[in-house]
Coordinates of C-alpha atoms and ligand atoms in Angstrom, one line a residue:
X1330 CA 12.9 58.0 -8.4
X1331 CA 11.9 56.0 -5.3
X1332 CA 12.8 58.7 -2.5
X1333 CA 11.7 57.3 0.9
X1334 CA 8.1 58.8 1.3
X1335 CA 7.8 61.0 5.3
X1336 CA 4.8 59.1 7.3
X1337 CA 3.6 61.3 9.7
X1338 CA 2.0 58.4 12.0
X1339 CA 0.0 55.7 11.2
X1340 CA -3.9 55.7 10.7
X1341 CA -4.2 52.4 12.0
X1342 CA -2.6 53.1 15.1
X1343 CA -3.9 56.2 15.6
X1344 CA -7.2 55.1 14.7
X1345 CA -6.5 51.9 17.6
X1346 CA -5.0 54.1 20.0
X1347 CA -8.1 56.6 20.1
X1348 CA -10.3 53.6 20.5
X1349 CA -8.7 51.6 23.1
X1350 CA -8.5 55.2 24.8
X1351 CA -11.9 55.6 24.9
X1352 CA -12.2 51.9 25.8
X1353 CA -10.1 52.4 29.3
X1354 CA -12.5 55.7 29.8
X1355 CA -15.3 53.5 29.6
X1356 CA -14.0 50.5 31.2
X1357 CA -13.2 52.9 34.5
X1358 CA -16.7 54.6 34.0
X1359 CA -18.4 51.1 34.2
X1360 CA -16.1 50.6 37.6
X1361 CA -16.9 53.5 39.9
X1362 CA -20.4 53.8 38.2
X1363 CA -20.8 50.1 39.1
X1364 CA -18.8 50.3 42.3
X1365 CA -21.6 53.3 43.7
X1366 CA -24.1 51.6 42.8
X1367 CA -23.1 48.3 44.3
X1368 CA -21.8 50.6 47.7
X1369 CA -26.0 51.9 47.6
X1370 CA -27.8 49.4 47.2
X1371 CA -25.2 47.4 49.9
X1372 CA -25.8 50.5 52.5
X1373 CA -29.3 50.3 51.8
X1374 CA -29.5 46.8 52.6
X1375 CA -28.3 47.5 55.6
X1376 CA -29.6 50.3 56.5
X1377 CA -33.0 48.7 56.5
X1378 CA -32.4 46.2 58.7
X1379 CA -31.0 48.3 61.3
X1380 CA -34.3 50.1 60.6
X1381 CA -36.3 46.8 61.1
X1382 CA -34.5 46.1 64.0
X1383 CA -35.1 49.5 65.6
X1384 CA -38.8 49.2 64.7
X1385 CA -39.3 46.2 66.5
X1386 CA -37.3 47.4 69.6
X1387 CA -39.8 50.9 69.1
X1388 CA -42.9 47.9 69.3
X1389 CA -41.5 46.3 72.4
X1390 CA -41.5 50.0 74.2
X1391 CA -44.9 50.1 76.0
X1392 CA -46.1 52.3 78.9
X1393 CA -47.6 50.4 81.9
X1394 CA -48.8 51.7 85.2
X1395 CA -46.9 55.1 84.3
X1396 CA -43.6 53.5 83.7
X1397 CA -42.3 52.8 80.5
X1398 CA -41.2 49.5 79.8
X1399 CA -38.9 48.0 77.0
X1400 CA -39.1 44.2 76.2
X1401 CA -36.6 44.1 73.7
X1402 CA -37.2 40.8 71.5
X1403 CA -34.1 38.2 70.6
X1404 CA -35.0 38.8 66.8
X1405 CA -34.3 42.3 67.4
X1406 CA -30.7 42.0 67.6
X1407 CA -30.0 38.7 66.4
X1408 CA -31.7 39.4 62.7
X1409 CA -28.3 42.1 62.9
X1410 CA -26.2 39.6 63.5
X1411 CA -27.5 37.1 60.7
X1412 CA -26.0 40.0 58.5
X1413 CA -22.2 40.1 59.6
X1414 CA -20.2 39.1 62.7
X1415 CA -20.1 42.9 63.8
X1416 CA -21.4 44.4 67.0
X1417 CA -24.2 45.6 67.6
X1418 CA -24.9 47.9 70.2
X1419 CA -28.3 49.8 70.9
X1420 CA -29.9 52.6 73.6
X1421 CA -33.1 53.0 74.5
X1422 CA -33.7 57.0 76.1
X1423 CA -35.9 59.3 76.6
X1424 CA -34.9 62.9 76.4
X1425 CA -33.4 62.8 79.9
X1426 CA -32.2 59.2 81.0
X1427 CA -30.7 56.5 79.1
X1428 CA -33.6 53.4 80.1
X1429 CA -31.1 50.7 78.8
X1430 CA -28.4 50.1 76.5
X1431 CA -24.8 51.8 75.6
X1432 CA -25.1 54.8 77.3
X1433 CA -22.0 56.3 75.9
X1434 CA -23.4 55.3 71.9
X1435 CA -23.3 59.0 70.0
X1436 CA -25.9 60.6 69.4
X1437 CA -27.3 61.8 66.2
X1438 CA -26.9 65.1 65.1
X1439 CA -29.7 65.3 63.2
X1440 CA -33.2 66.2 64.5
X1441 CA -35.6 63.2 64.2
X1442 CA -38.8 63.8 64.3
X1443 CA -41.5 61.3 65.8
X1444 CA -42.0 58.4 63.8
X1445 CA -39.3 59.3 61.7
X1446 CA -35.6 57.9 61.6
X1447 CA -31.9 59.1 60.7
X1448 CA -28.9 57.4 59.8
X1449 CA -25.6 58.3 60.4
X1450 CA -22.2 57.0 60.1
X1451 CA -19.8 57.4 63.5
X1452 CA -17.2 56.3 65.0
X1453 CA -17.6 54.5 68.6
X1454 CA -14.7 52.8 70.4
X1455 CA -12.2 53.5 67.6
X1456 CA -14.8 51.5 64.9
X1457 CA -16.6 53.1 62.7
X1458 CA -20.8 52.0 62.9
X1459 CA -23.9 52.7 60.9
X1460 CA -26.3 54.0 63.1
X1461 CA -30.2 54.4 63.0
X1462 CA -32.0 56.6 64.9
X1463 CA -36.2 56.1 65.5
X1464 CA -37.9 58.3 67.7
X1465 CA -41.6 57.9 68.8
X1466 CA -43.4 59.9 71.6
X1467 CA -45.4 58.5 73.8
X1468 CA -48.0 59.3 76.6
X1469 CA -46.7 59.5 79.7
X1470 CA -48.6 60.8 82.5
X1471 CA -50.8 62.4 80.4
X1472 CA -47.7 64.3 78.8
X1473 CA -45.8 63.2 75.7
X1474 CA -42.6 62.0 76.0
X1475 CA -40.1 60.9 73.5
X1476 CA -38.5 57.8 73.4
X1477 CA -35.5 57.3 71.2
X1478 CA -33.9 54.3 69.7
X1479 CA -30.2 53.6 68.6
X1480 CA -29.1 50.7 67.1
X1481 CA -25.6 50.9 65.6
X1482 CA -23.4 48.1 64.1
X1483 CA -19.6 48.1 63.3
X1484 CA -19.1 48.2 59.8
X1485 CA -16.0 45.6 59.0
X1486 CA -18.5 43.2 56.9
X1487 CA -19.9 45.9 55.5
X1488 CA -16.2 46.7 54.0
X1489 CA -15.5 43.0 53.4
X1490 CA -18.5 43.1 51.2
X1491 CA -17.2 46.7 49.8
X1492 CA -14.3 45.0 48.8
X1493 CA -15.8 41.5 47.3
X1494 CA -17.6 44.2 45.1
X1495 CA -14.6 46.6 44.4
X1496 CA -13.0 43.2 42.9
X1497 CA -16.0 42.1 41.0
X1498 CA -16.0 45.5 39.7
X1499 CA -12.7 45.7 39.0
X1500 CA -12.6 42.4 36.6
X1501 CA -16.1 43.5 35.0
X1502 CA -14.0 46.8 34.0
X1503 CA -11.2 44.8 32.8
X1504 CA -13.1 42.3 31.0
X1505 CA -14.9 45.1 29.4
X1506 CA -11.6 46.7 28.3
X1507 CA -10.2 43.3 27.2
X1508 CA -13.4 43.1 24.8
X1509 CA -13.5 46.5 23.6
X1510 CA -10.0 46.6 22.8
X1511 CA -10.1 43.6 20.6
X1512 CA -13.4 45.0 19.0
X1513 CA -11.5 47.8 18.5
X1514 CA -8.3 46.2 16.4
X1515 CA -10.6 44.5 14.6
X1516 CA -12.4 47.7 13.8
X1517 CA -9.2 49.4 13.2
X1518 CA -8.2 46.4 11.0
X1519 CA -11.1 46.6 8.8
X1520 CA -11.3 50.3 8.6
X1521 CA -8.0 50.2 7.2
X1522 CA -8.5 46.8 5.1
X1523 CA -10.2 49.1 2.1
X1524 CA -7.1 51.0 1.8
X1525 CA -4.7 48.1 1.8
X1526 CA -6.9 46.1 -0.6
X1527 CA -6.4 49.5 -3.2
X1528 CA -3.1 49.7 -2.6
X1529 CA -2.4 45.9 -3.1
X1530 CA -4.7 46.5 -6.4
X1531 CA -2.5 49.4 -7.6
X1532 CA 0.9 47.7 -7.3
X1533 CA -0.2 44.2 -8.5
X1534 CA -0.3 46.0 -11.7
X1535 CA 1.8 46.0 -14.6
X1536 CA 4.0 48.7 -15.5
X1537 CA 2.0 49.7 -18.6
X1538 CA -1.0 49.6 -17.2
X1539 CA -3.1 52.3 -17.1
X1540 CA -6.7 52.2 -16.5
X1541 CA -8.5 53.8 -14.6
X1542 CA -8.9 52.1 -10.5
X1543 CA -12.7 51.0 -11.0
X1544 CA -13.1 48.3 -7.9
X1545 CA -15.4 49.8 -5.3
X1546 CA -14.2 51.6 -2.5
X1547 CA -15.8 53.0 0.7
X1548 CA -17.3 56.6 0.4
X1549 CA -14.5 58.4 2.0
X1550 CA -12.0 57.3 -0.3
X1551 CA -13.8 58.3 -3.2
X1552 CA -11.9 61.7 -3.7
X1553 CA -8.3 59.7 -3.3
X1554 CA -9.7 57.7 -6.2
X1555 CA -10.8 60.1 -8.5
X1556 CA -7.3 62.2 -8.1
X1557 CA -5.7 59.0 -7.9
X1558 CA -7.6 58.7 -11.8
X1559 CA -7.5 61.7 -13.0
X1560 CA -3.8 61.9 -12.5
X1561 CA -3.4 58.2 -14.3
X1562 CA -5.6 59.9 -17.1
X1563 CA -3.0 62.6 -17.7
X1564 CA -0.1 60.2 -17.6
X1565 CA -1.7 58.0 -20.1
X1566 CA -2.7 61.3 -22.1
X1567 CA 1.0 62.1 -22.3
X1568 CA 2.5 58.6 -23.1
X1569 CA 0.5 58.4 -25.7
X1570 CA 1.1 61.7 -27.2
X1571 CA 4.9 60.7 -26.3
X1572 CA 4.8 56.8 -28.4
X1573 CA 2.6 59.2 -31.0
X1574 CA 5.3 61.5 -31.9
X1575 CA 8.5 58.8 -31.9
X1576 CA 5.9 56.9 -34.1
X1577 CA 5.3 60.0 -36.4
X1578 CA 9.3 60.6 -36.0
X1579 CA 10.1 57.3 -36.9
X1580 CA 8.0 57.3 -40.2
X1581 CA 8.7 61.0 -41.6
X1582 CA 12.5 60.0 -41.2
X1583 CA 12.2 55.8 -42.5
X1584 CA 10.7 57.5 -46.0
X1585 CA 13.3 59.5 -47.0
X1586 CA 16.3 57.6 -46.1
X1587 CA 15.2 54.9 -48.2
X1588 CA 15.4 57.6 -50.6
X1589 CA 18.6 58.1 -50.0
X1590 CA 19.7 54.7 -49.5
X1591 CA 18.8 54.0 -53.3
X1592 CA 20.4 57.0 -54.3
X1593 CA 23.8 55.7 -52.6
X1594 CA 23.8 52.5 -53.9
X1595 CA 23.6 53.7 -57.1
X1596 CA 25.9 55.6 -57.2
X1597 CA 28.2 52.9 -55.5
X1598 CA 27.6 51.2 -58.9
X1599 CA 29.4 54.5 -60.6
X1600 CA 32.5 55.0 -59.0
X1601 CA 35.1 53.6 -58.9
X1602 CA 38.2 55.1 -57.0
X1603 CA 38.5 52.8 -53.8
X1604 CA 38.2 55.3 -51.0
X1605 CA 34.8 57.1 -52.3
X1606 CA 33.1 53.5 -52.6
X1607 CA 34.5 52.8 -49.0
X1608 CA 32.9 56.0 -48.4
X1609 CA 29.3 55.2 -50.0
X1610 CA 29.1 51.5 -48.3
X1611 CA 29.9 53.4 -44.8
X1612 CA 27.0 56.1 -45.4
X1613 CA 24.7 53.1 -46.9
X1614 CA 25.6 51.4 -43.4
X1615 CA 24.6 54.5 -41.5
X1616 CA 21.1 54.7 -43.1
X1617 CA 21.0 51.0 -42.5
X1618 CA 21.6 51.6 -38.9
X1619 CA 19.7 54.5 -39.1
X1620 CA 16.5 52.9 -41.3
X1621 CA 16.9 50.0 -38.8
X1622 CA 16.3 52.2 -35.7
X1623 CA 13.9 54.0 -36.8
X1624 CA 11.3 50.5 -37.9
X1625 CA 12.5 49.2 -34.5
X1626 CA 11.4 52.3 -32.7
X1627 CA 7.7 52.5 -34.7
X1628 CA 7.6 48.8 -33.6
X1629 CA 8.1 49.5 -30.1
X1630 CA 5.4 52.3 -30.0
X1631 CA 3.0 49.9 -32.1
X1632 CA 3.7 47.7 -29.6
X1633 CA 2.9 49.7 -26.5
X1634 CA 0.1 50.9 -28.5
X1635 CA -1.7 48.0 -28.5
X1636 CA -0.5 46.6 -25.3
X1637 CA -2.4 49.6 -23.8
X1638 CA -5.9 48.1 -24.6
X1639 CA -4.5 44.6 -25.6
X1640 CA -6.5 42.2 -27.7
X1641 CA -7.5 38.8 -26.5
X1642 CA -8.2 36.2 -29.6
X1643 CA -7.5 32.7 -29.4
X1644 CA -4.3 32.0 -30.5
X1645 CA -2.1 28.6 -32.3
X1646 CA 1.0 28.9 -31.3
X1647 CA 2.4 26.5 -33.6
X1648 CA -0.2 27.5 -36.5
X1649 CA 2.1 31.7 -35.5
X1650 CA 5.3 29.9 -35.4
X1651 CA 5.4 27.9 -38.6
X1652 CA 3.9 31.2 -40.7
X1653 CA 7.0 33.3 -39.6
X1654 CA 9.7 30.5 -40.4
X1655 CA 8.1 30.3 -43.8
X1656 CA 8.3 34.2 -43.9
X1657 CA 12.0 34.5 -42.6
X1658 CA 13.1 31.5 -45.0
X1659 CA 14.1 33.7 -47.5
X1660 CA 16.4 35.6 -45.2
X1661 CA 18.0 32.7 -43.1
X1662 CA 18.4 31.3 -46.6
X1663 CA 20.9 34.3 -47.7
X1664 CA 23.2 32.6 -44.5
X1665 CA 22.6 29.6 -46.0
X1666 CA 20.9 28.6 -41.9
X1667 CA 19.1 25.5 -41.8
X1668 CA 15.6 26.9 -40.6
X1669 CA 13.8 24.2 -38.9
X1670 CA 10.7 24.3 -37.0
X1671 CA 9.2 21.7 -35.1
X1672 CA 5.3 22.2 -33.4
X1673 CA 4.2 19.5 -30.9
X1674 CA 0.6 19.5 -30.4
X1675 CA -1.5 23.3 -30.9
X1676 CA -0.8 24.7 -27.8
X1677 CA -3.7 28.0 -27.8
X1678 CA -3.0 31.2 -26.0
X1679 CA -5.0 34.0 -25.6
X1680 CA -3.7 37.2 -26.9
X1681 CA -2.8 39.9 -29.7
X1682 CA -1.2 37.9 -32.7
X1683 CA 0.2 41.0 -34.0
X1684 CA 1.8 41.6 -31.1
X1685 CA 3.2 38.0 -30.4
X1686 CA 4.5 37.8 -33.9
X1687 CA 6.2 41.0 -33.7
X1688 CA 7.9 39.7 -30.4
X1689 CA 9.0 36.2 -32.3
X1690 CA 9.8 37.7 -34.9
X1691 CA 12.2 39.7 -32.9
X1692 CA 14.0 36.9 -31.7
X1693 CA 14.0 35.0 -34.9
X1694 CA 15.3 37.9 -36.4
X1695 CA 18.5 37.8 -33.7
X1696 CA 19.0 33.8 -34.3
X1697 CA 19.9 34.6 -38.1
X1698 CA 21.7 37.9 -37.3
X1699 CA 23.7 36.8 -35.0
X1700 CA 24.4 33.0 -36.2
X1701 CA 27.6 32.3 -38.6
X1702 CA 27.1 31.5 -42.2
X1703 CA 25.9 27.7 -42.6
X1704 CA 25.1 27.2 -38.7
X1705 CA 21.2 26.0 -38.1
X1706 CA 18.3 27.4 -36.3
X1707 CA 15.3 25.7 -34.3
X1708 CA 12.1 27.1 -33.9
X1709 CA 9.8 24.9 -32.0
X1710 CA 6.6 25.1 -29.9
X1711 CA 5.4 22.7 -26.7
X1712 CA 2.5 22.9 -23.5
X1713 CA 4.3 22.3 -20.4
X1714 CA 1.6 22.0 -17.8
X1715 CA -0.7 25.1 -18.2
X1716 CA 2.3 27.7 -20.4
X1717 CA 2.6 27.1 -23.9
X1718 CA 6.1 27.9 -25.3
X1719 CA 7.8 28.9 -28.4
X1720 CA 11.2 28.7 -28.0
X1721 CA 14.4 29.4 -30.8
X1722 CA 17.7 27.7 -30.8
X1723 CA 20.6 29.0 -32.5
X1724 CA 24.3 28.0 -32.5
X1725 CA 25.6 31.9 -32.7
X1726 CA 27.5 31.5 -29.4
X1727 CA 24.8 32.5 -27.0
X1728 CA 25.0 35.2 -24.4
X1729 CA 28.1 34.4 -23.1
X1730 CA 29.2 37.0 -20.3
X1731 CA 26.1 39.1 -20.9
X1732 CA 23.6 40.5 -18.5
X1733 CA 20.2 39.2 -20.1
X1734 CA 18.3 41.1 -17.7
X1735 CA 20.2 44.0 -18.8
X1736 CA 19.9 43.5 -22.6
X1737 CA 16.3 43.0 -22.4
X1738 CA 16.7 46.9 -21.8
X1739 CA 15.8 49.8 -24.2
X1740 CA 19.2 50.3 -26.3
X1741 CA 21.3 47.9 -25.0
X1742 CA 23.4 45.7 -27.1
X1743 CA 25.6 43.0 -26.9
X1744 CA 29.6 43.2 -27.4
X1745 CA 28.8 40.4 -30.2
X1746 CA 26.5 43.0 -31.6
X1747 CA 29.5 45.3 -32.6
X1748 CA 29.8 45.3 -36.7
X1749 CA 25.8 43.9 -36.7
X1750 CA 23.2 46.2 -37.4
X1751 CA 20.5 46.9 -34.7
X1752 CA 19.1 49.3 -32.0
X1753 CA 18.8 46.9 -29.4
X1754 CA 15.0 46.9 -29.1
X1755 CA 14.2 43.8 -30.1
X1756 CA 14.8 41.8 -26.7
X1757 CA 12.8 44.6 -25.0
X1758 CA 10.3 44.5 -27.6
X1759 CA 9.6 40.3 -27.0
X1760 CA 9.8 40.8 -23.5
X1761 CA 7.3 43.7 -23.2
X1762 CA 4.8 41.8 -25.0
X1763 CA 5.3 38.1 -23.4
X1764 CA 4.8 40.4 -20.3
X1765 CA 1.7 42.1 -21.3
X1766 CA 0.5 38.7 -21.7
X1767 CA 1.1 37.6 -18.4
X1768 CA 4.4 35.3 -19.4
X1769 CA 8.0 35.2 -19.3
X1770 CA 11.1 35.8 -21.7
X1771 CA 13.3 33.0 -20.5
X1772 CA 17.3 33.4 -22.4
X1773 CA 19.4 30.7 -21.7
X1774 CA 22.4 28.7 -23.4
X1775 CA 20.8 26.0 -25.7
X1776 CA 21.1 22.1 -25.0
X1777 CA 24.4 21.9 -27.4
X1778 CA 26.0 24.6 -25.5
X1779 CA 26.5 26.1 -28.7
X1780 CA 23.9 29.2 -28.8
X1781 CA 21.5 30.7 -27.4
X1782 CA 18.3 29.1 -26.4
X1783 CA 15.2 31.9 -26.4
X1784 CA 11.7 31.1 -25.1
X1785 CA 8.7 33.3 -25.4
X1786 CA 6.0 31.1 -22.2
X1787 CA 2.4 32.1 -21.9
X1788 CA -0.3 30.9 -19.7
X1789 CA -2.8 28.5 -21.9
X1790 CA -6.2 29.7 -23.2
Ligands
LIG2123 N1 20.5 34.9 -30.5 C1 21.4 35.6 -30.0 N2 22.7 35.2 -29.9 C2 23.6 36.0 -29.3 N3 23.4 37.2 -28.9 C3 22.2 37.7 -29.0 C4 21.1 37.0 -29.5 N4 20.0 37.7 -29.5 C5 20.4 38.9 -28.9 N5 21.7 38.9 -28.6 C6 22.4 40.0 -27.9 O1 21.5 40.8 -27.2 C7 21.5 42.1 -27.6 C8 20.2 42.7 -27.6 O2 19.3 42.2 -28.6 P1 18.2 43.0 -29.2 O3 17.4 42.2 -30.2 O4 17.4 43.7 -28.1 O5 18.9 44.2 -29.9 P2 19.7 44.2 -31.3 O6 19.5 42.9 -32.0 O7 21.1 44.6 -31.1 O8 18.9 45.3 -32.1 P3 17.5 45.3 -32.8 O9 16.7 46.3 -32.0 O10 17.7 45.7 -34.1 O11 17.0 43.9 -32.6 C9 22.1 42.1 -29.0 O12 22.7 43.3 -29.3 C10 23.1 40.9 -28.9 O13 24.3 41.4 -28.3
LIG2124 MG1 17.5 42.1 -32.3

């Protein structure tokens, strides 16, 4: 029955894995996206003040008395090396002659034009250096002439800084991952939590229950539902056409056998040679039996019946338990039993009465069945804490080597059952309906040690 369902992966997991997936995507998007921008706006930085520094060396270039001169301010150079502890190095040239300066600093290979500049990074003296390159032409001699600027600085802060950035980048991507990948167990979590609370709501239930799943689920899982309804529908349909036809069963076959039964017994009253009239009370003890099972079997589906959509009327325990002891008198008085029945307080349920009688009745029934001639039963009903009991105490030897679990089974009797009529319904019968009713069926050996001690507990009103 309960074959090992296949999983074929976990939703959860899947869901968490595509999720903290996409996280790591996005945390090493954030890294180089924050990395580049961090490396531009760092190169930019410095690119402009190698710009301003050129600039003011371009201002300090004059022409005087035919000769160009080149005053090259202290700020020029030293707003560089406010920046970093690199180098700097700088040339000032014309087209043809280097005026002052590195004269081995590389050129540019890109064409500046006058009052433009160009940046480029080089490698001088095994370093590598940003460079920027001005140009401005000037009138010399009454013909223009170009003068062009260098200034270049090695670029180790530059990487130090590149680096202090990487790492800052590198724990904003992280930290970004570390947040995203909680968000995203907790979204996992509480994508999954609808389908957990159903499932939890499914299984709490009884095994005879059978309504329809009505809580509210999320959208998506509104086509599970409805199968998951539909298909309880059927089963329902189906039980109940089931308990319908044992019911039907059960009464076409109780009528005539009573028939019958008369008809044997009086003619038990006719004859007279020995072996027929052991014949006759064998027969009349099969349609006992067979009487017997069938009233048992229209009680269990009467039972199931109305468990399905079960009543709930306040309920006197003691006011239920009294009424049958004055009902069953009669019989327990056949066995000459003592019947006693003792009520402390009016402990109320909530429940079907027709039901709960049906279930004592059961066990009442067993106490005088299976007790001796002359023993004595007690039938008495208490409130411990919030369950109300009705319990039944019999000297008939009690269970004794049984499996209770097991006799509170469909069919299953006792060995002290052998020669006693019965179908072995009647435990499964109490215990159904103390069950319906949220209780227990508690069998145990009674306080003399003499018989059996049966309670029927059931949460208070
Ligand atoms: N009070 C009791 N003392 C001793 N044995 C008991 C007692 N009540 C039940 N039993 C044992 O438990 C078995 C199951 O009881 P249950 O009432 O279910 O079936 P039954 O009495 O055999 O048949 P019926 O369906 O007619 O009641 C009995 O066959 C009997 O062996
Ligand atoms: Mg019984």
């Amino acid at each position: 029955m309960n074959e090992p369902l296949q999983t074929s992966g976990s939703l959860r997991r899947r869901l968490m894995l595509q999720l903290v997936g996409s996280a790591a995507f996005l945390a090493t998007l954030l890294f180089f996206v924050v990395l580049g921008f961090a490396r531009d706006v760092a190169q930019q930085t410095h690119d402009s003040i190698l710009l301003a520094s050129a600039t003011s060396i371009m201002d300090s270039v004059s022409v005087q008395a035919d000769e160009i001169t080149v005053d090259i301010p202290y700020a020029a150079l030293s707003m560089l090396g406010n920046v970093s502890n690199d180098r700097v190095f700088y040339r000032v040239s014309t087209r043809d002659d280097v005026l002052t300066g590195y004269e081995n600093l590389p050129t540019t290979s890109q064409s500046v034009r006058s009052g433009h500049s160009a940046f480029d990074t080089l490698t001088y003296k095994g370093d590598s250096i940003r460079m920027v390159t001005s140009l401005r032409r000037l009138s010399l001699n009454g013909a223009p002439a170009d003068i062009i600027i260098s200034v270049a600085q090695t670029r180790e802060g530059q990487a130090a800084q590149l680096a202090q950035l990487s790492r800052s980048a590198m724990q904003l991507g992280l930290g970004f991952f570390l947040v995203a990948t909680i968000l995203a167990i907790w979204a996992a979590q509480s994508s999954i939590r609808p389908l957990k609370q159903l499932t939890e709501a499914v299984s709490r239930r009884g095994p005879k229950d059978l309504r329809p799943v009505q809580r509210p689920v999320p959208s998506e899982m509104i086509p599970l539902v409805s199968s998951l309804n539909r298909f309880i529908g059927r089963l329902r349909v189906s039980l109940t056409r089931s308990e319908d036809f044992i019911a039907e069963a059960a009464h076409r076959v109780r009528t005539p056998l009573a028939t019958v039964r008369t008809q044997a017994e009086i003619t038990l009253r006719r004859v007279d040679r020995a072996e027929n009239r052991a014949s006759l009370r064998e027969m009349i003890r099969a349609i006992d039996e067979s009487s017997r099972a069938a009233g048992q079997l229209l009680d269990h589906a009467m039972v199931t019946f109305r468990i399905d959509s079960l009543e709930r009327k306040a309920i006197d325990l003691t006011e239920l338990g009294r009424e049958l002891v004055d009902r069953l008198q009669p019989i327990a008085e056949l066995k000459d039993i003592d019947l006693h029945f003792f009520g402390s307080g009016n402990p109320k349920i909530t429940g079907d009465a027709i039901l709960i009688q049906n279930a004592v009745r059961n066990i009442l029934d067993n106490a005088i069945k299976y007790s001796p001639n002359e023993s004595a039963i007690q039938v008495s009903t208490r409130q411990n804490g919030n369950t109300a009991r009705i319990q039944v105490e019999d000297e008939a030897g009690g269970f004794v080597g049984m499996d209770t679990d097991a006799l509170t089974q469909r069919f299953t009797r006792g060995e002290n059952a052998a020669g006693t009529i019965g179908s072995g319904l009647g435990l499964t019968i109490a215990r159904e309906v103390v069950e319906a009713h949220g209780g227990v069926l508690i069998i145990e050996t009674s306080k003399t040690g003499t018989g059996a001690c049966v309670s029927l507990c059931f949460p208070l009103h």
